[in-house]
mmCIF file of C-alpha atoms in Angstrom:
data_model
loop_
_atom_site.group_PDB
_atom_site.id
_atom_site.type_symbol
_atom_site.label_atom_id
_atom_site.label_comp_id
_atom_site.label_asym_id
_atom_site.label_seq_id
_atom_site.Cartn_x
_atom_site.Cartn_y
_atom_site.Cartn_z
ATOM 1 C CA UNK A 25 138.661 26.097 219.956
ATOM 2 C CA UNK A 26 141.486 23.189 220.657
ATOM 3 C CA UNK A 27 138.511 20.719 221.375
ATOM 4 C CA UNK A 28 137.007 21.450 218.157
ATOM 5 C CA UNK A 29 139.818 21.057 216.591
ATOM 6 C CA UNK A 30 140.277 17.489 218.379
ATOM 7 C CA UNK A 31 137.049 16.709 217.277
ATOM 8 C CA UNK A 32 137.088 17.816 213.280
ATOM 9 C CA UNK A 33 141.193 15.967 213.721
ATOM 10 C CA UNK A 34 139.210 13.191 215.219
ATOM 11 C CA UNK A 35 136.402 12.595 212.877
ATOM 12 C CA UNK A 36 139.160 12.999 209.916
ATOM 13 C CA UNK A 37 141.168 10.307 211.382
ATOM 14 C CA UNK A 38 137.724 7.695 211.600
ATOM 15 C CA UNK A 39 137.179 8.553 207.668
ATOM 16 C CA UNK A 40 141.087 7.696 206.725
ATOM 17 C CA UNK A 41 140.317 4.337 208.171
ATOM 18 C CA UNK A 42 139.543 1.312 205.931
ATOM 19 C CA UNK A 43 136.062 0.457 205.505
ATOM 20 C CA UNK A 44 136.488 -3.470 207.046
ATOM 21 C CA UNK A 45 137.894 -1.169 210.165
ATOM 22 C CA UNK A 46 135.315 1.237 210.574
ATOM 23 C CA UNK A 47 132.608 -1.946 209.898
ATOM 24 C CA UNK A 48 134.154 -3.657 212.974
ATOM 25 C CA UNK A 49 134.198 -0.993 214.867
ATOM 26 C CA UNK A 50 130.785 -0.557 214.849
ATOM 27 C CA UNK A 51 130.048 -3.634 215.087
ATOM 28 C CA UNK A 52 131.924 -4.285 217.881
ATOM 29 C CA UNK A 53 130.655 -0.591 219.763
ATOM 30 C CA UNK A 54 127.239 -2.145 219.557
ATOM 31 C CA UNK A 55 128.798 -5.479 220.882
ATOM 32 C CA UNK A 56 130.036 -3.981 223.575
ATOM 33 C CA UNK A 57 127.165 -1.466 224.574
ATOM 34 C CA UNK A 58 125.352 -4.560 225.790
ATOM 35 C CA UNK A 59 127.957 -6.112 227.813
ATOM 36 C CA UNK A 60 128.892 -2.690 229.771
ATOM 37 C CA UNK A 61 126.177 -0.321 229.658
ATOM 38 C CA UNK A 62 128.247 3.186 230.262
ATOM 39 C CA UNK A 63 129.929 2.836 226.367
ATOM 40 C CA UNK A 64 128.361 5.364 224.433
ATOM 41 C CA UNK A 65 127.442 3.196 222.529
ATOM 42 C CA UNK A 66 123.968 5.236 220.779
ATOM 43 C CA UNK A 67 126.500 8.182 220.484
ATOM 44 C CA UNK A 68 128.736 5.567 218.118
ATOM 45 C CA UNK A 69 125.598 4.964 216.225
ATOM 46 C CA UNK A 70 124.344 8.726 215.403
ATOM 47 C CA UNK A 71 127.707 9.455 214.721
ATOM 48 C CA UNK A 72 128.095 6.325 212.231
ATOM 49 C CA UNK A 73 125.243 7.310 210.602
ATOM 50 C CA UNK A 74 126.534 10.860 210.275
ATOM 51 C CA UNK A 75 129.775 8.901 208.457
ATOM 52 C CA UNK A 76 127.309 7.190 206.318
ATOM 53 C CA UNK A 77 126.225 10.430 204.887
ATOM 54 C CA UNK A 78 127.753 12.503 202.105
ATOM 55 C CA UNK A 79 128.835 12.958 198.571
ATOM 56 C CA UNK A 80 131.789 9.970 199.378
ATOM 57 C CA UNK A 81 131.099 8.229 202.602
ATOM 58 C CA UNK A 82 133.790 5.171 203.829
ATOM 59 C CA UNK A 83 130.159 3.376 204.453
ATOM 60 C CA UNK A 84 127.282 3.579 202.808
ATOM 61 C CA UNK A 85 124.004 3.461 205.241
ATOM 62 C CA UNK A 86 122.955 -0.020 204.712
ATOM 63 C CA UNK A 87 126.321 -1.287 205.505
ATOM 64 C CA UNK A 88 126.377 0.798 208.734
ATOM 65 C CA UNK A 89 122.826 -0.710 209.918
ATOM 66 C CA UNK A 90 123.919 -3.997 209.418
ATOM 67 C CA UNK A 91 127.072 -3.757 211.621
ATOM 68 C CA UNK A 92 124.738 -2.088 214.129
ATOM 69 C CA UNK A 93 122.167 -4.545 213.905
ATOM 70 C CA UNK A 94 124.543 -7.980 214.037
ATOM 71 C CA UNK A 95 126.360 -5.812 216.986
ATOM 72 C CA UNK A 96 123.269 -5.300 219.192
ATOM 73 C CA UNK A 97 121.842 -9.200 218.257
ATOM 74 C CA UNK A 98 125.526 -10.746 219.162
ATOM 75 C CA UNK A 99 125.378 -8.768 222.753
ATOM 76 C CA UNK A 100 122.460 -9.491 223.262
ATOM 77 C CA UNK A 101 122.594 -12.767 222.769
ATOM 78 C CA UNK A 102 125.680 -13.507 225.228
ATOM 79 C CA UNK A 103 123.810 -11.867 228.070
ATOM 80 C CA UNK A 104 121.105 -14.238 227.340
ATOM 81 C CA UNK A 105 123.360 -16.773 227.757
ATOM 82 C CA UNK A 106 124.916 -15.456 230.701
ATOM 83 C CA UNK A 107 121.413 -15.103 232.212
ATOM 84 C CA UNK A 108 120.975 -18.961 231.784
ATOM 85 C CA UNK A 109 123.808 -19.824 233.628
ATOM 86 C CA UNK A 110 123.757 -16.962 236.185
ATOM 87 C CA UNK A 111 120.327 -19.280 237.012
ATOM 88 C CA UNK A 112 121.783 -22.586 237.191
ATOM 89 C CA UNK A 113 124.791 -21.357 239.279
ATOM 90 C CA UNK A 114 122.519 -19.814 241.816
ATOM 91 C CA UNK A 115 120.218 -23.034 242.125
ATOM 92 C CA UNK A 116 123.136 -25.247 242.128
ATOM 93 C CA UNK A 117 124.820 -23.638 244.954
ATOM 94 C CA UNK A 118 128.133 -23.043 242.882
ATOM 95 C CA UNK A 119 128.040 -19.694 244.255
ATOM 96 C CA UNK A 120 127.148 -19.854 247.469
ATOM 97 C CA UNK A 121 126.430 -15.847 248.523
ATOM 98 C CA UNK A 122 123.938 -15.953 245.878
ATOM 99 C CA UNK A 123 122.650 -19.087 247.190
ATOM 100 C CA UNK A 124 121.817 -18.260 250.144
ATOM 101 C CA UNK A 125 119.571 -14.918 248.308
ATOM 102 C CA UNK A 126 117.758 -17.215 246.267
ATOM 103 C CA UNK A 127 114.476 -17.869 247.220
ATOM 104 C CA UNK A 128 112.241 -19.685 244.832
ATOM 105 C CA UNK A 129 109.006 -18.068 245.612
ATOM 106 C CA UNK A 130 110.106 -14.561 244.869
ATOM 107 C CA UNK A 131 112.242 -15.912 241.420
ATOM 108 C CA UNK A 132 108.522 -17.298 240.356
ATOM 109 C CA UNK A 133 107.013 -13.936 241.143
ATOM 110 C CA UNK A 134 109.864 -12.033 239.057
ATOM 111 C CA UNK A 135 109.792 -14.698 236.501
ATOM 112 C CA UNK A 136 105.757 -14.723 235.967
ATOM 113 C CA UNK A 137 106.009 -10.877 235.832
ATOM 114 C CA UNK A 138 108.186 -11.052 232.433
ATOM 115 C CA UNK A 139 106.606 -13.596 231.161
ATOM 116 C CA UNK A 140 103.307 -11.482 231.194
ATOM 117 C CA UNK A 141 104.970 -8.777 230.079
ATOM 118 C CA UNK A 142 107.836 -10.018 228.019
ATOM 119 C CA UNK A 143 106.585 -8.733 224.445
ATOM 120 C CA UNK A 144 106.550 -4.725 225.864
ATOM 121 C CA UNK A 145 109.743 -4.991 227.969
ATOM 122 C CA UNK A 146 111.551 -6.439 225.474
ATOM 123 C CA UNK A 147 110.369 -4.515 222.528
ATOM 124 C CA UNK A 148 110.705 -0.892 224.297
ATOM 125 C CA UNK A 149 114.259 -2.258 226.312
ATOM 126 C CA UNK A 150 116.229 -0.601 223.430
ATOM 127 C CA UNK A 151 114.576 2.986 224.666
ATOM 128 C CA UNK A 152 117.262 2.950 227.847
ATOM 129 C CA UNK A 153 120.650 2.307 228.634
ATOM 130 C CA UNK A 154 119.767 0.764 232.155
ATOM 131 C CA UNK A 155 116.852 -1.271 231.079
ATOM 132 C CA UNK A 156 118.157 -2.669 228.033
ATOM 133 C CA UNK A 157 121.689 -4.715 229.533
ATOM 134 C CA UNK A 158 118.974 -6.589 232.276
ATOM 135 C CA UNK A 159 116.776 -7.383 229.918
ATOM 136 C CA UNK A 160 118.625 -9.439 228.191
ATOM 137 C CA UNK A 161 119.620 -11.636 231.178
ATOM 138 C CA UNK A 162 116.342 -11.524 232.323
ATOM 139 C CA UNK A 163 115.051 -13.271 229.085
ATOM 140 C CA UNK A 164 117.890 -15.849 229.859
ATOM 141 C CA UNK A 165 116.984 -16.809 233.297
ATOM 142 C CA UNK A 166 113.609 -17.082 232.531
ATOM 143 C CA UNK A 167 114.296 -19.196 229.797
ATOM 144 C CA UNK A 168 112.351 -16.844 227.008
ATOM 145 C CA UNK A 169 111.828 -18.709 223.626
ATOM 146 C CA UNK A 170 115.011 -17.638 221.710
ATOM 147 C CA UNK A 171 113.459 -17.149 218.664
ATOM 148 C CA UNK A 172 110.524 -15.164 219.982
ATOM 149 C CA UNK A 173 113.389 -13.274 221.506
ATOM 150 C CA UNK A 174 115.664 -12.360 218.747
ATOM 151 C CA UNK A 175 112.280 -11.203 216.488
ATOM 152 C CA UNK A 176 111.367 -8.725 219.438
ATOM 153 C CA UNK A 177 114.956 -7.536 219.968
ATOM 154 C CA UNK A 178 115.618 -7.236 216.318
ATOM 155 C CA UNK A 179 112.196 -5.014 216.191
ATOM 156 C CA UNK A 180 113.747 -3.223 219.287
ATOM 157 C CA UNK A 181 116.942 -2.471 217.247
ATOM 158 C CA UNK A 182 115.011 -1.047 214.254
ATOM 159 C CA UNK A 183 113.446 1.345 216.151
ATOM 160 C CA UNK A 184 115.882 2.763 218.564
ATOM 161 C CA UNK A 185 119.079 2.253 216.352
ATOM 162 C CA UNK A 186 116.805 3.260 213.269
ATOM 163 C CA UNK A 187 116.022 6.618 214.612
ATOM 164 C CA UNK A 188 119.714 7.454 215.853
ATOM 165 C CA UNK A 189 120.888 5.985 211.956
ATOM 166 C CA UNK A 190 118.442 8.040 210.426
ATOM 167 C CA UNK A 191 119.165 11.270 212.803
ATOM 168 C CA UNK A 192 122.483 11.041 212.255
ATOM 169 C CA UNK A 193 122.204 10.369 208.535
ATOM 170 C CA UNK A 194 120.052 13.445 208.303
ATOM 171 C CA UNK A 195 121.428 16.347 210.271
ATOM 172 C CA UNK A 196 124.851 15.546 208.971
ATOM 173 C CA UNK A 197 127.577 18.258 210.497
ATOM 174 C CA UNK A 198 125.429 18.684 213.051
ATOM 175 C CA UNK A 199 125.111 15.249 213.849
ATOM 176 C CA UNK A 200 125.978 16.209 217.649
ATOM 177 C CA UNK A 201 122.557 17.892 218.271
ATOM 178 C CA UNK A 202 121.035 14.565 218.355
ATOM 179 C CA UNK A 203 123.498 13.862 221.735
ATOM 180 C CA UNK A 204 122.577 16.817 223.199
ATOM 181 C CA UNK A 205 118.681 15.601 223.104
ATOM 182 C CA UNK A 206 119.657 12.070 224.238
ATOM 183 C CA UNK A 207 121.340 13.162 227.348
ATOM 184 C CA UNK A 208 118.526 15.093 228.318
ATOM 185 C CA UNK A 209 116.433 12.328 227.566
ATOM 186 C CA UNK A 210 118.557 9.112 229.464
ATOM 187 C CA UNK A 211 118.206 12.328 232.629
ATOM 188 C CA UNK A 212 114.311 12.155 232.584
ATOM 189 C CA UNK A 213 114.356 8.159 231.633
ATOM 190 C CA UNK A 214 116.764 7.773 234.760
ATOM 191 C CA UNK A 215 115.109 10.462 236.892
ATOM 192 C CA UNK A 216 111.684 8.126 236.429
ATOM 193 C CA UNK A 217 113.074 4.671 236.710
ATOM 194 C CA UNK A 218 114.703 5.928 239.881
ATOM 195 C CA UNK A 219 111.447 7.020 241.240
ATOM 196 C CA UNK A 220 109.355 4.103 239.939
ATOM 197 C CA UNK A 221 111.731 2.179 241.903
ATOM 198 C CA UNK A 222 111.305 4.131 245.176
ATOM 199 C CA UNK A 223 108.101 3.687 245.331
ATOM 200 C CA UNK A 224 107.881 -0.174 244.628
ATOM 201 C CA UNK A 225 110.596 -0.588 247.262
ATOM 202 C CA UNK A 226 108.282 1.748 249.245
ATOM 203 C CA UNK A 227 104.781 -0.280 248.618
ATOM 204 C CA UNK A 228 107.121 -3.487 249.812
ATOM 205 C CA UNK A 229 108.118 -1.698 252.820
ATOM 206 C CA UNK A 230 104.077 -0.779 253.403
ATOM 207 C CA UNK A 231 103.256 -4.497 252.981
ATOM 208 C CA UNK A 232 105.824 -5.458 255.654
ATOM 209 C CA UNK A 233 104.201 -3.156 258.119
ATOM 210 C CA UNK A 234 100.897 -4.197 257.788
ATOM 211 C CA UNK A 235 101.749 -7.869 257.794
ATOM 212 C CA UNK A 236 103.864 -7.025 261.367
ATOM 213 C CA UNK A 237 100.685 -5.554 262.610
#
């Protein structure tokens, strides 16, 4: 009962704030989501979207999907940047750990694998937490046209961020179903990222063994 009230005391306190506030705030939620993937930052968007709804909301929808949208674009854009020069630091020797990692056959590999496949991972990287903050750096250190970039990631945005808006939006008061069915979805998404890893590490491990004998 107390953390329902905390909640409903909670939620009160977000609509008593001015709109400029609550415009930054999301804004800066969906900033911030990119840089450090454990913010909730898609439960900040259903529940903005929930905010957006009603007979007097402090933000009407459109305004909410734009803070979302310039949010997402602005993080993702500095990990792009931070991809670029993660790149040049490592080839330059700046930092030399990382250095001594780098090996230029295997960066090719990695690099001609996103550039095959750059349209799909970057157009379905919105669909998980994990996937989404690499992606972005990724883009950068392979030196992915920007603008071919932004046009995927803003497509990216409008369907991920679309659905939570619209959820949100929609179920209104019970705008907190929507984050029971996301955490049951980021389990299966991890749960099968975890495994498709395992078993690439484990094909590289096979390789190694046949090449030793």
């Amino acid at each position: 009962m107390d953390s329902v009230l905390s909640i409903d005391s909670y939620l009160e306190f977000l609509k008593s704030l001015p709109p400029l506030v609550l415009w930054l705030f999301f804004c800066f939620s969906n900033t911030i989501e990119n840089l450090f993937p454990p913010w909730p930052g898609d439960t900040v968007v259903v529940f903005s979207g929930f905010l957006s709804a009603g007979a007097n909301p402090p933000l009407e929808i459109q305004e909410v999907a734009l803070a979302t949208y310039l949010g997402n674009l602005l993080g993702a854009l500095l990990m792009y940047k931070f991809g670029e020069a993660f790149l040049a630091s490592i080839k330059s020797g700046r930092i030399p750990f990382l250095a001594r990692l780098y090996q230029e056959e295997n960066w090719d590999k990695s690099i001609q694998f996103f550039q095959r496949n750059q349209v799909l991972v970057v157009l379905f990287s919105r669909f998980s937490a994990g996937i989404r903050f690499f992606v972005s750096i990724i883009a950068g250190i392979t030196k992915m046209n920007m603008i071919k970039f932004v046009i995927l990631y803003s497509l990216a945005i409008g369907l991920w961020c679309g659905a939570l808006l619209t959820g949100g939006y929609m179920l209104g008061q019970n705008w907190e179903q929507i984050i029971v069915i996301l955490s049951m979805y980021n389990r299966v998404v991890g749960f099968t990222l975890a495994l498709l890893l395992i078993l690439f590490l484990f094909q590289i491990y096979v390789k190694k063994r046949r090449k030793l004998t």
